[in-house]
Amino acid sequence: MSGETEVERHDVREDGRRPPRAVVGSHRVEEEMFGRVFDPRILRRIWVFVRPYRRQVRISVIAVLVFTLSQLSIPMIIRNAFDVGLAKGAWGGALYAAVAAFAAAIATNYVASLVQERSVGKVAENVLFDIREAMFGHLQQVSQSFMDRTEVGRLMSRLQGDVNAMQEFLETSVISVGDLVLLFGIVGCMLWLDWQLGLLTLSVLPVLFLVRIVWLPRARAAFIAAHETNSITNGALAEAIHGVRTVQGMTRQTVNAKLYDDMAGANLRTHLVAGRYAQVLVPVVDTLTGLSMAVVVVVGGAMVLDRTLDVGVMVAFLFFIQRFFDPVRSLTMQYSVMQRAMASGQRLTEVLDVPLKIIDAPDAVTLPQGTPASVEFRGVRFAYVPGQPVLDDVSFRVEPGQTVALVGPTGSGKSSVMALLHRFYDVTGGAVIVGGHDVRQITRASLGQQIAMVLQEPFLFTGTVLENIRYNKTDATEDQVIAAARAVGAHGFIERLPQGYATELTERGSNLSMGQRQLVSFARALVADAPILILDEATASIDSHSEQDIQKALGVLLNGRSGLVIAHRLDTIRNADRIIVLNAGRVCESGTHQELLALGGQYAELYRSGHASFDDR
Amino acid sequence: MAISKTESPPVVQTATARPPLPAERLALTDTVSWRKAVGTMWRVMQIGLETPWQVTIALLSTLLAAIFQLMIPQLLGRAVDLTQGVATGDRAAQDALLLTALAVLGVAILRGVFATFQNYFSEAVGHHTGYRLRLSYYDRIQHLSFGFHDSVHSGDLITLGLLDIEGARMFFATGIIRFLLLFVLIGFGGWWLLSIDLWLGLLALSFVPYVGWRSSQSQLELRQTWLDLQERLSVLSRVMEENLAGTRIVRAFSAQDHEMQKFREASVRALDLAHERVDLRVNSTAAMTLSFLLAMGAVLLVGGIKVRTGEMTVGTLTAFLTFMTILQMPVRQLGMLVNSIARTSTCGARVFGLLDLEPSVADVPGARDLRIDGPVLRFEDVGFAYPSARDTPVLRNLSFTAGRGEIIGIIGPPGSGKTTVAQLIPRFYDVTSGAITIDGQDLRDVTLASLRRSVKVVSQDVFMFTTTMENNIAYGDPWAEEDAIEGSSGDAQLHAYVDTLPERYRTVVGERGASLSGGQRQRMSIARTLLVAPEILVFDDSTAAIDARTERRILAAIRAGRDRRITILVAHRLSTLADADRILVLEQGRIVEQGNHAELMALGGRYRSLHDLQNRSYGDRR
Ligand SMILES: Nc1ncnc2c1ncn2[C@@H]1O[C@H](COP(=O)(O)OP(=O)(O)O)[C@@H](O)[C@H]1O
Ligand SMILES: Nc1ncnc2c1ncn2[C@@H]1O[C@H](COP(=O)(O)OP(=O)(O)O)[C@@H](O)[C@H]1O
Ligand SMILES: [Mg+2]
Ligand SMILES: [Mg+2]
């Protein structure tokens, strides 16, 4: 039965063919990896984050200038030592003076480099953390529909990779300032020492620019390819980690390893190609350095022979040339850092610029404590995607203290109703009214205080059970937490956990069973202690006994509160004050349990099917 | 109690208890020790050595590039000397200068060429190392046990697989090659300097011992900071990731401020350490550069005096100073070398820490493929506790038998162990006592691959891959034909929905299936499992988010295929279990009742009261 045929079915075939329907990772390529080197719009946005540290930036730019000057001065001092201090019959003190100057230069160099690197390094770290905080803060406010559309992994790579690229950029840009100054300083010094020899030496430079013009577009393409294969491969790894249980359950390890090998192999190749492009400029730069030095040796040497040039100047030239190509080289490298940073900056600003669609209206009211907890849907229309309505003309009312149940097949729009009530989304037509105000006219903070929710998926955080139940109601006492846990029947199992309430939950609460997770998230909603309670299939993974316990607790808890309850198991909601039957986004029946049964419509049929058991077959 | 309908196979003798292996544990922070660091670096190096040609070319090129680079100061020194002490317009001197210039050019070009080789091939070794590490990492992740994955946050595993591998892979280029370059430059150059002028040479090299001492010192400090920073950053990324994945909860509780608070705390902790690291790095680099420049000043002073007294030529002094200028870059890079060693040894240790883990649930030596002709599944006195909480028993003395064609129902309150039972059958975990057998073969004695091909669990948590609907459904059988996919999708009552999608089965479903509702996801998961037609099929409460009417159709399809397999249904709606041949009622890890519907009703216990509860108002329906 199992055996060879199965093996063949799962694995890569003899001829090396990969299964047609097997992929690892999403293959979706991230957007532009390289932007323009210089994009003033993005720089302006980044500047906002640098501004608070402009004093330190100023200090580090000054330090970098001082550092560069001290670098420049070293060959000049040596030249002086040679020409004045070493000349025969010269004043003996000149050498010592030169050495003293040298000492001063290196002391300056030391201090300047300390100041510069420290302040740049720290400012860059600060800016990095500030940008991240701004992004994270912004993401707390953006609409739920943006979060629905956007993959968590993608946002994480913005918050980590892109932000790091900005840090690199800041460090690099200060160093680049130094490099540029060094470059111009060297050119200036050479021209000042002997402008003819200087010009002659520098005449090789245009060649470098020509080579770059040919090189750049090809190299760019290679770098982009490398970057893309890299992010694809990383995506596949992340997927393997998140989906490992499914991978093992479906024995996909062998196929996946092959496919991943294909991917990582392609990544290796693109990186090797990119590496070749990155390196071809090296011999060019070296050749040019050699050429310049050769010019100095021949022409400068002849001039020294002719006594038209001091030997010290020639020595200084040789020094300068060797130092000259260092900044050229590092500027070349920084060029691509800049490009990457601009692309990252672009993506960061995209996050920061996600429009806040669901914000407090300027005249939004704060619902006072003790507002009657009524809820009304008035002709609500709603669509996640324009043109595909999910709710169509939904109207109902929940009086303060009432419990209304929503029933309907999967996909009929029940969860969407709950989401609209909390204004996760704005309606496309009609209005949602809480406590007598349109939710669009209520501050979100005070709306949040009115509503506690138990979502269909019980999301828990890493941290202790206690912290999870308390969540943002940090002032809840331990007794309150225990009382809530007791009310939903979670106390017993929590006590039995290895450390009771102090037990650390692992990722997503995976060391609890699904039903236990639902109970904990239930308790969390109770601790929040809000006048309106929303339960979205909160008991789907809970057996009827436990559910009954919860029902009893709810009976007490909902006393004086309003409730909106979704459940598939109809027996759990038949005590509701009213039951609303949704179908394909429309309210098709509404009334009490008895009324609806009497109606003999969908509800009556659903109710029977929910109980379709032994007896009525 | 009900009697099983199938003939039980002979009970396997498990005379000796077989305690399960403890789950793999990942130690992400280790203590800093030199021995371990060297061992780690050696292992990274060994992977690089799998490309012996690249390594050889890189090493030779480095050597040659360094030697050519060393020739430049000598040539330049000679050039300077050539201009000294000769008469104006000396043709011979000019010719000699021209020759020297040509030599300078030639040597510079050669250096450039070899430097290119050095960079390219050393990077190639790094890329190769990264490639190998990634493959091993991926493979290991896929095979480590559930117990392991329970204990490690997925964010940490991702960090490990991306950042730590990145930190370790470049060791050849940033560590070995740089070290060789420094060694040659300082070694050969130093030897050359010493041979020209012993005392001045010693003076020129006086910075070397200080720099060596200082760098090993800061290496240790940096490593510790690296480790701590990594730890704090992973806390930070956990906070962010959970916030983004749980945005609905955050919004539902209006907990934005609370989340910002958590974020800031983690952020500040990481930032403090990041600052500390900047200080450490900058201090040591600056001190090393200073010591180098001091040596250079001393050479200028002493060399200058020597030139004045005629002991030394100007050219030699030029050569000395040029040489020191050449050294300036590598000395600055020494900081990076130190960083590289610190990074490789910490990141590498973390990566190898994972690669060295042996899956605690794996094939035993001599394991054979599972042979199925029944099948008959038996739980014999099974006891179980999760690896992360071995002292908290979850299942106790659990025994039951299921035969081909049977449907076994399992019910029980949350945490009673239903999911655990389901997960033990494909051996996601090993039992702590007792045994589970299929056709008399202990699960621990057969190969995992064969076992898991025959046993499939539709789990409570549905994971969807970011790919098309059809790829998701065909996950367990990527060679499946279109009709088969549509068939199982139809059985799972998914087909009608897929038909409404613009691209039908080619529709890409988002991250973790974000655009599908909970019920749709569960149906996808059922379709995925039905497609592979396993011999033992376990549904772990996988219709909880599906309405009763749809569920009934799915159950009909399951029932239609029941003859070929054992079906185990975990459920809460008793109607789901209407057809079960036997129902196990679990409570705190024990079977408290067992039998078919009629027997359990007659028993008048737990099951009976559940039934009454669910049918409380049965009477008022007519
Ligand atoms: N975030 C979303 N984006 C796009 N479509 C969605 C989203 N959430 C739900 N839908 C779609 O809206 C419809 C109603 O879903 P939902 O309100 O979750 O139904 P229910 O809770 O009744 O099962 C379904 O067709 C579903 O696919
Ligand atoms: N991965 C895990 N690590 C540690 N404990 C776990 C893990 N999964 C479940 N548990 C514990 O084991 C018990 C049984 O869980 P489970 O089998 O999931 O229950 P259910 O019957 O609700 O499916 C629960 O008390 C739960 O806390
Ligand atoms: Mg729903
Ligand atoms: Mg379960």
Coordinates of N, CA and C in Angstrom, one line a residue, chain B residues 222-341:
Chain B
L222 N 33.9 42.7 22.8 CA 33.0 42.8 21.7 C 32.1 41.6 21.6
R223 N 32.7 40.5 21.8 CA 31.9 39.2 21.7 C 30.8 39.2 22.7
Q224 N 31.1 39.6 23.9 CA 30.0 39.6 24.9 C 28.9 40.5 24.5
T225 N 29.4 41.7 24.1 CA 28.4 42.7 23.7 C 27.5 42.2 22.5
W226 N 28.2 41.6 21.6 CA 27.4 41.0 20.5 C 26.3 40.1 20.9
L227 N 26.7 39.2 21.8 CA 25.8 38.2 22.3 C 24.6 38.9 23.0
D228 N 24.9 39.8 23.9 CA 23.9 40.5 24.6 C 23.0 41.3 23.7
L229 N 23.6 42.0 22.8 CA 22.8 42.8 21.9 C 21.9 41.9 21.0
Q230 N 22.4 40.8 20.5 CA 21.6 39.9 19.7 C 20.4 39.5 20.5
E231 N 20.6 39.2 21.8 CA 19.5 38.8 22.6 C 18.4 39.9 22.8
R232 N 18.9 41.1 23.0 CA 18.0 42.2 23.2 C 17.2 42.5 21.9
L233 N 18.0 42.4 20.8 CA 17.3 42.7 19.5 C 16.2 41.7 19.2
S234 N 16.5 40.4 19.7 CA 15.5 39.4 19.3 C 14.2 39.6 20.2
V235 N 14.4 40.1 21.4 CA 13.2 40.5 22.2 C 12.5 41.6 21.5
L236 N 13.2 42.6 21.0 CA 12.6 43.7 20.3 C 11.8 43.2 19.1
S237 N 12.4 42.3 18.4 CA 11.7 41.9 17.1 C 10.5 41.0 17.5
R238 N 10.6 40.3 18.6 CA 9.5 39.5 19.0 C 8.3 40.5 19.3
V239 N 8.6 41.5 20.1 CA 7.5 42.5 20.4 C 6.9 43.0 19.1
M240 N 7.7 43.4 18.2 CA 7.2 43.9 16.9 C 6.4 42.9 16.1
E241 N 6.9 41.7 16.0 CA 6.3 40.7 15.2 C 4.9 40.3 15.8
E242 N 4.9 40.2 17.1 CA 3.6 39.8 17.7 C 2.6 40.9 17.6
N243 N 3.1 42.1 17.7 CA 2.2 43.2 17.6 C 1.6 43.2 16.2
L244 N 2.4 43.0 15.2 CA 1.9 43.1 13.8 C 1.0 41.9 13.5
A245 N 1.4 40.8 14.0 CA 0.6 39.6 13.7 C -0.7 39.6 14.5
G246 N -0.7 40.3 15.6 CA -1.9 40.4 16.5 C -2.6 41.7 16.4
T247 N -2.5 42.4 15.3 CA -3.1 43.7 15.2 C -4.5 43.8 15.6
R248 N -5.3 42.8 15.3 CA -6.7 42.8 15.6 C -6.9 42.9 17.1
I249 N -6.1 42.1 17.8 CA -6.3 42.1 19.3 C -5.9 43.5 19.8
V250 N -4.7 44.0 19.3 CA -4.3 45.3 19.7 C -5.4 46.4 19.5
R251 N -6.0 46.3 18.3 CA -7.1 47.3 18.0 C -8.3 47.0 18.9
A252 N -8.6 45.7 19.0 CA -9.8 45.4 19.8 C -9.7 45.9 21.2
F253 N -8.6 45.9 21.8 CA -8.4 46.3 23.1 C -8.0 47.8 23.2
S254 N -7.9 48.5 22.1 CA -7.3 49.8 22.0 C -6.0 49.9 22.8
A255 N -5.2 48.9 22.6 CA -4.0 48.7 23.4 C -2.7 49.3 22.8
Q256 N -3.0 50.3 21.9 CA -1.8 50.9 21.2 C -0.8 51.5 22.1
D257 N -1.3 52.2 23.1 CA -0.3 52.8 24.0 C 0.5 51.7 24.8
H258 N -0.2 50.7 25.2 CA 0.4 49.6 25.9 C 1.5 49.0 25.1
E259 N 1.2 48.8 23.8 CA 2.1 48.2 22.9 C 3.4 49.1 22.7
M260 N 3.1 50.4 22.6 CA 4.2 51.4 22.4 C 5.1 51.3 23.6
Q261 N 4.5 51.1 24.8 CA 5.2 51.0 26.0 C 6.2 49.8 26.0
K262 N 5.6 48.7 25.6 CA 6.4 47.5 25.5 C 7.5 47.7 24.5
F263 N 7.2 48.3 23.4 CA 8.2 48.5 22.3 C 9.3 49.4 22.9
R264 N 8.9 50.5 23.5 CA 10.0 51.4 24.0 C 10.9 50.7 25.0
E265 N 10.3 50.0 25.9 CA 11.2 49.3 26.9 C 12.2 48.4 26.2
A266 N 11.8 47.6 25.2 CA 12.7 46.7 24.5 C 13.7 47.5 23.7
S267 N 13.2 48.6 23.1 CA 14.0 49.4 22.3 C 15.1 50.1 23.1
V268 N 14.8 50.7 24.2 CA 15.8 51.4 25.0 C 16.9 50.4 25.4
R269 N 16.4 49.2 25.8 CA 17.4 48.2 26.3 C 18.4 47.9 25.2
A270 N 17.9 47.8 24.0 CA 18.8 47.4 22.9 C 19.7 48.6 22.5
L271 N 19.1 49.8 22.6 CA 19.8 51.0 22.2 C 21.0 51.2 23.1
D272 N 20.8 51.0 24.4 CA 21.9 51.2 25.4 C 23.1 50.4 25.0
L273 N 22.8 49.2 24.7 CA 23.9 48.2 24.4 C 24.5 48.6 23.0
A274 N 23.7 49.1 22.1 CA 24.2 49.5 20.8 C 25.2 50.6 21.0
H275 N 24.9 51.5 21.9 CA 25.8 52.6 22.2 C 27.1 52.1 22.8
E276 N 26.9 51.2 23.7 CA 28.1 50.6 24.3 C 29.0 50.0 23.3
R277 N 28.4 49.3 22.3 CA 29.2 48.7 21.3 C 30.0 49.7 20.4
V278 N 29.3 50.8 20.2 CA 30.0 51.9 19.4 C 31.2 52.3 20.2
D279 N 31.0 52.6 21.4 CA 32.2 53.0 22.2 C 33.3 52.0 22.2
L280 N 33.0 50.8 22.4 CA 34.0 49.7 22.4 C 34.8 49.7 21.1
R281 N 34.0 49.8 20.1 CA 34.7 49.7 18.8 C 35.5 50.9 18.5
V282 N 35.0 52.0 18.7 CA 35.7 53.3 18.4 C 36.9 53.4 19.3
N283 N 36.8 53.1 20.5 CA 37.9 53.3 21.4 C 39.1 52.4 21.0
S284 N 38.8 51.2 20.6 CA 39.9 50.3 20.3 C 40.5 50.7 19.0
T285 N 39.7 51.0 18.0 CA 40.2 51.4 16.7 C 41.1 52.7 16.8
A286 N 40.6 53.7 17.6 CA 41.3 54.9 17.7 C 42.6 54.7 18.4
A287 N 42.6 53.8 19.4 CA 43.9 53.6 20.2 C 44.9 52.9 19.3
M288 N 44.4 52.0 18.5 CA 45.3 51.3 17.6 C 45.9 52.2 16.6
T289 N 45.1 53.1 16.0 CA 45.6 54.0 15.0 C 46.6 54.9 15.7
L290 N 46.3 55.4 16.9 CA 47.2 56.3 17.6 C 48.6 55.6 17.8
S291 N 48.6 54.4 18.2 CA 49.9 53.7 18.5 C 50.7 53.6 17.2
F292 N 50.0 53.4 16.1 CA 50.6 53.3 14.8 C 51.3 54.7 14.4
L293 N 50.5 55.7 14.6 CA 51.0 57.0 14.2 C 52.1 57.5 15.1
L294 N 52.1 57.1 16.4 CA 53.2 57.4 17.3 C 54.5 56.8 16.7
A295 N 54.3 55.5 16.3 CA 55.5 54.8 15.8 C 56.1 55.6 14.5
M296 N 55.1 56.1 13.7 CA 55.5 56.8 12.5 C 56.3 58.0 12.9
G297 N 55.8 58.8 13.9 CA 56.4 60.0 14.3 C 57.8 59.7 14.8
A298 N 57.9 58.6 15.6 CA 59.3 58.2 16.1 C 60.2 57.9 15.0
V299 N 59.7 57.2 13.9 CA 60.6 56.9 12.8 C 61.0 58.2 12.1
L300 N 60.1 59.2 12.0 CA 60.4 60.5 11.4 C 61.6 61.1 12.1
L301 N 61.4 61.1 13.5 CA 62.4 61.8 14.3 C 63.8 61.1 14.2
V302 N 63.8 59.8 14.5 CA 65.0 59.1 14.5 C 65.6 59.0 13.1
G303 N 64.8 58.7 12.1 CA 65.2 58.6 10.8 C 65.8 59.9 10.3
G304 N 65.1 61.0 10.7 CA 65.5 62.4 10.3 C 66.9 62.6 10.8
I305 N 67.1 62.3 12.1 CA 68.4 62.5 12.7 C 69.5 61.7 11.9
K306 N 69.1 60.5 11.6 CA 70.1 59.6 10.9 C 70.4 60.2 9.5
V307 N 69.4 60.7 8.8 CA 69.7 61.3 7.5 C 70.6 62.5 7.7
R308 N 70.3 63.3 8.7 CA 71.2 64.4 8.9 C 72.6 64.0 9.2
T309 N 72.8 63.0 9.9 CA 74.2 62.6 10.2 C 74.7 61.7 9.1
G310 N 73.9 61.5 8.1 CA 74.4 60.8 6.9 C 74.4 59.3 7.0
E311 N 73.8 58.8 8.1 CA 73.8 57.3 8.3 C 72.8 56.7 7.3
M312 N 71.9 57.5 6.8 CA 70.8 56.9 6.0 C 70.4 57.9 4.9
T313 N 70.0 57.3 3.8 CA 69.6 58.2 2.6 C 68.2 58.7 2.8
V314 N 67.9 59.8 2.1 CA 66.6 60.3 2.1 C 65.6 59.2 1.5
G315 N 66.1 58.6 0.5 CA 65.2 57.5 -0.1 C 64.8 56.5 0.8
T316 N 65.8 56.0 1.6 CA 65.4 55.0 2.6 C 64.4 55.4 3.6
L317 N 64.6 56.7 4.0 CA 63.6 57.2 4.9 C 62.2 57.3 4.2
T318 N 62.2 57.7 3.0 CA 61.0 57.8 2.2 C 60.3 56.4 2.2
A319 N 61.2 55.4 1.9 CA 60.6 54.0 1.8 C 60.0 53.6 3.2
F320 N 60.7 53.9 4.2 CA 60.2 53.6 5.6 C 58.8 54.2 5.8
L321 N 58.8 55.5 5.5 CA 57.5 56.2 5.7 C 56.4 55.8 4.8
T322 N 56.8 55.5 3.5 CA 55.8 55.0 2.6 C 55.2 53.7 3.0
F323 N 56.1 52.9 3.5 CA 55.7 51.6 4.0 C 54.7 51.7 5.1
M324 N 55.0 52.7 6.0 CA 54.1 52.8 7.1 C 52.8 53.3 6.6
T325 N 52.8 54.2 5.6 CA 51.5 54.6 5.1 C 50.7 53.5 4.5
I326 N 51.4 52.6 3.9 CA 50.7 51.4 3.4 C 50.1 50.6 4.5
L327 N 50.8 50.6 5.6 CA 50.3 49.8 6.7 C 49.1 50.5 7.4
Q328 N 48.9 51.8 7.1 CA 47.9 52.4 7.9 C 46.5 51.8 7.6
M329 N 46.2 51.5 6.4 CA 44.9 50.9 6.1 C 44.7 49.6 6.8
P330 N 45.6 48.6 6.6 CA 45.5 47.3 7.3 C 45.4 47.5 8.8
V331 N 46.1 48.5 9.4 CA 46.0 48.6 10.8 C 44.6 49.1 11.2
R332 N 44.1 50.0 10.4 CA 42.7 50.4 10.7 C 41.8 49.1 10.6
Q333 N 42.1 48.3 9.6 CA 41.3 47.1 9.3 C 41.4 46.1 10.4
L334 N 42.5 46.2 11.2 CA 42.7 45.3 12.3 C 41.4 45.3 13.2
G335 N 40.9 46.5 13.4 CA 39.6 46.7 14.1 C 38.6 45.8 13.5
M336 N 38.5 45.8 12.2 CA 37.5 45.0 11.5 C 37.8 43.5 11.7
L337 N 39.1 43.2 11.6 CA 39.5 41.8 11.8 C 39.0 41.3 13.2
V338 N 39.3 42.2 14.2 CA 38.8 41.8 15.5 C 37.3 41.6 15.6
N339 N 36.6 42.5 14.9 CA 35.2 42.4 14.8 C 34.8 41.1 14.1
S340 N 35.5 40.8 13.1 CA 35.1 39.6 12.3 C 35.3 38.3 13.2
I341 N 36.4 38.3 13.9 CA 36.6 37.1 14.8 C 35.5 37.0 15.8

